[in-house]
Coordinates of C-alpha atoms and ligand atoms in Angstrom, one line a residue:
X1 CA 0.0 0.0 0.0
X2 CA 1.3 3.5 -0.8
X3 CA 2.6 5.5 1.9
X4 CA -0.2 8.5 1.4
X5 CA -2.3 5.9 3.5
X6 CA 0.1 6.4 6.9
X7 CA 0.4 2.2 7.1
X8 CA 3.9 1.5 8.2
X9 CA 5.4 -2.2 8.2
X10 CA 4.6 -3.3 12.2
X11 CA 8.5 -4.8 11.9
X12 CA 7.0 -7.5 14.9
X13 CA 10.8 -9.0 15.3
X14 CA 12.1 -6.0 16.4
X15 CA 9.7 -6.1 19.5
X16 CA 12.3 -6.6 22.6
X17 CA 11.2 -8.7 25.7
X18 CA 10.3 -5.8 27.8
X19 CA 7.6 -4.7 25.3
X20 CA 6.4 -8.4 25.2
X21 CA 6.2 -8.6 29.2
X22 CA 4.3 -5.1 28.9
X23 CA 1.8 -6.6 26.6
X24 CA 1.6 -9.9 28.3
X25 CA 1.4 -7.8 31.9
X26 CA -1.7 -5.8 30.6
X27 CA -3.4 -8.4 28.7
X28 CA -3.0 -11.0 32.2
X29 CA -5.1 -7.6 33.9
X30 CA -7.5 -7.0 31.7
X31 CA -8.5 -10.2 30.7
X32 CA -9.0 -11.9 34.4
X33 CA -11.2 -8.8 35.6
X34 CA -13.7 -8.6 32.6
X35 CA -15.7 -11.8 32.2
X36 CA -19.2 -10.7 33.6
X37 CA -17.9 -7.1 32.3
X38 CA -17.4 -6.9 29.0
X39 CA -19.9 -7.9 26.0
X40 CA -20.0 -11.5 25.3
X41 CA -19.0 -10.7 22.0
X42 CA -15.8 -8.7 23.3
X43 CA -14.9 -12.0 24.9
X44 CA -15.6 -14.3 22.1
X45 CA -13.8 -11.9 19.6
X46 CA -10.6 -12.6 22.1
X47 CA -11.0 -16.2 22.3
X48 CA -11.4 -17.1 18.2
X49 CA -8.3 -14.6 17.7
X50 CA -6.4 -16.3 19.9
X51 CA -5.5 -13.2 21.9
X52 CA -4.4 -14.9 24.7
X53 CA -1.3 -16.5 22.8
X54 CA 1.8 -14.7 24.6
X55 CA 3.2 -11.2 23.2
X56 CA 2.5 -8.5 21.0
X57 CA 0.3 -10.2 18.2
X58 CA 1.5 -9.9 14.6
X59 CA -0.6 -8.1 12.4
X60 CA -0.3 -10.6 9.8
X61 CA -1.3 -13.4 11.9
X62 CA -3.6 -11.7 13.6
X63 CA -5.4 -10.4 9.9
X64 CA -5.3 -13.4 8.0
X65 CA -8.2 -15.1 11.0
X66 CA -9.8 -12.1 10.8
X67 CA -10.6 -11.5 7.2
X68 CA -12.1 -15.5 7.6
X69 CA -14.4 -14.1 10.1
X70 CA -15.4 -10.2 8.8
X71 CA -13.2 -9.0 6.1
X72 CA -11.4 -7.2 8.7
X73 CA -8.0 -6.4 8.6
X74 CA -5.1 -4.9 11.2
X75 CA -2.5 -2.6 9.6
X76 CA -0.3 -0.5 11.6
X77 CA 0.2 3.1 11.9
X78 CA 2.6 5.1 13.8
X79 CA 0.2 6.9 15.9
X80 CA -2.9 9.2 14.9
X81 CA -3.6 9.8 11.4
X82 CA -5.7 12.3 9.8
X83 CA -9.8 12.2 9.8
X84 CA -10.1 11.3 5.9
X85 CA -7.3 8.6 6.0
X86 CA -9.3 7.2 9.3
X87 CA -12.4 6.9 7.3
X88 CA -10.9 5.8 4.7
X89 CA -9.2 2.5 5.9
X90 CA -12.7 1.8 8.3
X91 CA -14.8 2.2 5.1
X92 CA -12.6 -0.6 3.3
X93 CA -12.5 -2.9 6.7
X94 CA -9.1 -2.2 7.7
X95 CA -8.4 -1.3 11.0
X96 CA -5.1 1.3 11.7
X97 CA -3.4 0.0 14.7
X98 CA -0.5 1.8 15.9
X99 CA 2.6 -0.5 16.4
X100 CA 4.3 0.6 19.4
X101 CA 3.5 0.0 23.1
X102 CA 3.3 2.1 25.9
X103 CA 6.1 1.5 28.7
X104 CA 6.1 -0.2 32.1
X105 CA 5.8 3.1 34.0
X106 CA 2.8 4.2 31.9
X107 CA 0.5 0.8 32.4
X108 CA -2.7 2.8 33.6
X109 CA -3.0 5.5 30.9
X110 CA -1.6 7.0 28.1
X111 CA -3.1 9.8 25.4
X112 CA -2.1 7.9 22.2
X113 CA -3.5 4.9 21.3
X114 CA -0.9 2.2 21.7
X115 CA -0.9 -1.4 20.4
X116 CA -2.2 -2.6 23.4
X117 CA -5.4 0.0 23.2
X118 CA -5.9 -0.7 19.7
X119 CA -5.7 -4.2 19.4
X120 CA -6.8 -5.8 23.0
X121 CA -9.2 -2.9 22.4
X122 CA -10.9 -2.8 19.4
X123 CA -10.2 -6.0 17.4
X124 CA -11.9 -8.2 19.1
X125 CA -15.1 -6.6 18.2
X126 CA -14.0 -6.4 14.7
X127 CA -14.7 -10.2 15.0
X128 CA -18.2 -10.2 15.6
X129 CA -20.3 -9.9 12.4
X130 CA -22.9 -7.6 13.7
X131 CA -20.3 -4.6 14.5
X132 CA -17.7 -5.1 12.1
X133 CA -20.5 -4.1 9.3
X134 CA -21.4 -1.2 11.7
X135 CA -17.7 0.4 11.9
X136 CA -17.8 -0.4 8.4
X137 CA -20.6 1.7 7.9
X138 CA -19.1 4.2 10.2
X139 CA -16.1 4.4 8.0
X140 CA -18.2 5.2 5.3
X141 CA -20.0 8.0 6.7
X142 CA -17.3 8.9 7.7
X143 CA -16.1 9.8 4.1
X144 CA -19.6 11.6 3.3
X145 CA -19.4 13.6 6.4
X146 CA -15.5 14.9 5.6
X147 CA -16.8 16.5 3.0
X148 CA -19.8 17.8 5.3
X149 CA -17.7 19.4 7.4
X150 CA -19.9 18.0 10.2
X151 CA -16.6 15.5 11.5
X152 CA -17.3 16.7 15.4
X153 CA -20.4 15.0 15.1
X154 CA -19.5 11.7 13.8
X155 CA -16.4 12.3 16.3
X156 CA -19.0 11.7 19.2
X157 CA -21.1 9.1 18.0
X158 CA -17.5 7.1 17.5
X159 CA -16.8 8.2 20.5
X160 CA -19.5 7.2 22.6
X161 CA -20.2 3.6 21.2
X162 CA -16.3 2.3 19.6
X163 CA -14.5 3.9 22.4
X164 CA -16.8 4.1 25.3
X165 CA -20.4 2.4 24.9
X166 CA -22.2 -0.2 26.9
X167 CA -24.8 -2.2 25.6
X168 CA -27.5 -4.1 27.8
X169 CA -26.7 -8.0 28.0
X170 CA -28.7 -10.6 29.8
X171 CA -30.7 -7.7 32.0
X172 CA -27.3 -6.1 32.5
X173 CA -24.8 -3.5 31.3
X174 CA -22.0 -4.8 29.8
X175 CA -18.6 -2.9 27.9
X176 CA -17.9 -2.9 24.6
X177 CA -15.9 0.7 23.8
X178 CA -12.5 0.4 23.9
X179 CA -11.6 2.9 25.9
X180 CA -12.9 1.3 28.6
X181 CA -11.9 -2.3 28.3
X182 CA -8.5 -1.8 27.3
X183 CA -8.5 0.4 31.2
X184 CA -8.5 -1.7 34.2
X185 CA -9.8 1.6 36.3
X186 CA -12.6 2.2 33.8
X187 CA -13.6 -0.8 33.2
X188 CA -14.9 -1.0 36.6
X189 CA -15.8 2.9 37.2
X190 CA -17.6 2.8 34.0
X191 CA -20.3 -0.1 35.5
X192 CA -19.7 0.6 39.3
X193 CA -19.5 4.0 39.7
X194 CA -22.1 6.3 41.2
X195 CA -20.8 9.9 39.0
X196 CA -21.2 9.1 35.8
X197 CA -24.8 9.1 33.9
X198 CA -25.6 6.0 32.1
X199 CA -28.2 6.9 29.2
X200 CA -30.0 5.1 26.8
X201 CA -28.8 5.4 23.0
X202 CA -29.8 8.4 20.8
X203 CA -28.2 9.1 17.5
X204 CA -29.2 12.8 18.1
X205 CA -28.4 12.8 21.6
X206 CA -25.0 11.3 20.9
X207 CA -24.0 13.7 18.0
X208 CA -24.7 16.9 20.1
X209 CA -22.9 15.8 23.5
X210 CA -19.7 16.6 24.4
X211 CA -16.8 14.3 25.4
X212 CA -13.7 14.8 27.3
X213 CA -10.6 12.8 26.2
X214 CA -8.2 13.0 29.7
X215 CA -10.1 11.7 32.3
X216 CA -13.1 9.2 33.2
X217 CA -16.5 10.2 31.3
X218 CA -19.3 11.5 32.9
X219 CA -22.0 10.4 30.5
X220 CA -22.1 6.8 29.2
X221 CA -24.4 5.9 26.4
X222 CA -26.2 2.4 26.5
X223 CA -27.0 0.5 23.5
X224 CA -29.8 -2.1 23.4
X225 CA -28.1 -4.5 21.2
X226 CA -25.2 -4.3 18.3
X227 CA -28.4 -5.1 15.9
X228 CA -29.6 -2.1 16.4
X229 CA -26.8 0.2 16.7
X230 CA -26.3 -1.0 12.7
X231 CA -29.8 -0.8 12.3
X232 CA -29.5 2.9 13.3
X233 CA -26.4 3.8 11.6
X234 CA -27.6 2.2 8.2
X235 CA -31.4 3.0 8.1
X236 CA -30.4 6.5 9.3
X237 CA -30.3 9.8 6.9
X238 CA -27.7 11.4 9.1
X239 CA -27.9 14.5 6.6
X240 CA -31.5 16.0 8.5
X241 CA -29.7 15.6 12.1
X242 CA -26.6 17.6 10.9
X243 CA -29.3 20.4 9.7
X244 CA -31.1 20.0 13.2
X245 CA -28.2 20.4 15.0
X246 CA -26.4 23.4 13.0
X247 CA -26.8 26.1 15.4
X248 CA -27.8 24.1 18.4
X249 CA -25.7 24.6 21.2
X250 CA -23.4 21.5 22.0
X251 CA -24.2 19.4 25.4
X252 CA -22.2 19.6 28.2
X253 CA -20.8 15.9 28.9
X254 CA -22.5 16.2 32.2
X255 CA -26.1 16.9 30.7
X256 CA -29.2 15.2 31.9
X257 CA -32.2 15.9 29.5
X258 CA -35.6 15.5 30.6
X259 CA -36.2 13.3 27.1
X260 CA -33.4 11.0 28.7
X261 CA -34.0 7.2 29.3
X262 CA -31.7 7.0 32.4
X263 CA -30.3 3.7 33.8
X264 CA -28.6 5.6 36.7
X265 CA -28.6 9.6 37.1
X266 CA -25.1 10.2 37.9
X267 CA -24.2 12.0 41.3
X268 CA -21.3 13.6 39.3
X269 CA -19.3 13.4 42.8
X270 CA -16.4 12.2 40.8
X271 CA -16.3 15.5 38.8
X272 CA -16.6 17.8 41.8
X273 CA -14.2 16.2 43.5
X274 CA -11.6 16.6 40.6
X275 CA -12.7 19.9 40.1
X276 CA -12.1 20.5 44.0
X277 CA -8.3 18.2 43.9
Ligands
LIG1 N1 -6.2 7.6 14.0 N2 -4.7 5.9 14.4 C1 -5.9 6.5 14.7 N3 -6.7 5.9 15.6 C2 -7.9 6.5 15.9 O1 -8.7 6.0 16.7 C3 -8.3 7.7 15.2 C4 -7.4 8.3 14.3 N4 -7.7 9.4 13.7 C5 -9.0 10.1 13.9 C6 -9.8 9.5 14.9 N5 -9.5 8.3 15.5 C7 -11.1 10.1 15.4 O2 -11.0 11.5 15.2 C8 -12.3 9.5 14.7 O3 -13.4 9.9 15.5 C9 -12.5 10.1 13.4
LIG2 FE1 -9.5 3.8 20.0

């Protein structure tokens, strides 16, 4: 592939131990404190990957079980890469990983998406039929919306279901988004906490909150099934929604609307308190 597309080779034998261990180190965390947390299909995803085999997985590996299962495909990236290259990739099924990993002393957060958040994260859900034709679909809104210069929108509603969404399960919420699965911390603030709002799915809703990208979230938005989350996204003119919103005013993350399904109102005690530390 050209290198206008920001893919890089991964170069998986010039990993060294210590990156391995960190791997091996965060996948051991993650993956002994989520069953009963996150999605069955998150879990199944990491089971017929064979995620659990020791180390930093290689790409290739990794992408030629996947493209059996959903087309999918893992190529790496050195970090972030632009909006219309994003979309671009997602709307042809391949997913932009980036190839290095964080270090030892940064195990519980870093800004950049690392290996570790993009693959423990994100594949596995690639491999479940259902949502790999919904980031699919994503990816190809995506591309309209670039040239609708209505990104911010399409930022949120990745935002709150790819990175941080739950989605009700067996009369429970379970976690799906990324961003919270591939965090110990969140993954259990995200179903345990009191602060944070819990709110039931609206594509509207969605596209006119707010998010904040260095801390915890304050609003999570539950989906009632990865059926209908395509459903939505495919069935949906998104193109009447970006006219409603023009010249609304965006929603702070905190928001409670009186239209809101709520599982739990949040106390937002967790956001005080950080706004008192
Ligand atoms: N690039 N590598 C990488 N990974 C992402 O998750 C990513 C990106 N570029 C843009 C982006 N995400 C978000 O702005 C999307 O919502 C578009
Ligand atoms: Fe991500």
């Amino acid at each position: 592939m050209s290198g206008g597309d920001w893919t890089i080779p991964q170069d998986w034998s010039t990993y060294t131990a210590e990156e391995h261990d960190v791997w091996n180190t965060l996948f051991a965390r993650q993956s002994e404190m989520l069953p009963g947390r996150a999605s069955e299909a998150f879990l199944r995803g990491l089971d017929v990957l064979r995620l659990s085999k020791p180390g930093i997985p290689d790409f290739e590996e990794l992408s030629e079980r996947l493209r059996t299962l959903t087309g999918w495909s893992v190529v790496a990236v050195p970090g972030l890469v632009p909006d219309d290259v994003f979309f671009d990739h997602m709307a042809n099924r391949r997913f932009v990983a980036g190839n290095f990993i964080r270090r030892a002393d940064q195990l519980d957060y870093l800004q950049e998406p690392d290996v570790f958040h993009d693959v423990f994260g994100h594949v596995p859900m690639l491999a479940d039929p259902v949502f790999a034709d919904y980031l699919a679909a994503y990816g190809r809104g995506g591309q309209r919306a670039g040239n609708l210069g209505v990104l911010k929108k399409l930022a949120r509603l990745y935002w709150y279901t790819v990175e941080f969404g739950l989605v009700e399960e067996a009369g429970a919420l379970r976690i799906y988004g990324s961003g919270i699965v591939s965090s110990r911390a969140e993954s259990v603030f995200a179903l345990d906490d009191p602060s944070p709002n819990r709110i039931a799915f609206d594509l509207k809703r969605v596209m006119q909150t707010d998010y904040r990208i260095d801390d915890f979230q304050q609003t999570y938005f539950v989906i009632p099934s990865f059926e209908e989350l395509l459903r939505i996204t495919v069935e949906t003119d998104f193109a009447p929604i970006y006219d409603e919103l023009e010249g609304q005013p965006d929603l702070a993350v905190e928001t409670v609307l009186p239209a809101d399904r709520l599982f739990t109102r949040g106390t937002q005690a967790y956001a005080r308190e950080k706004a008192a530390a």
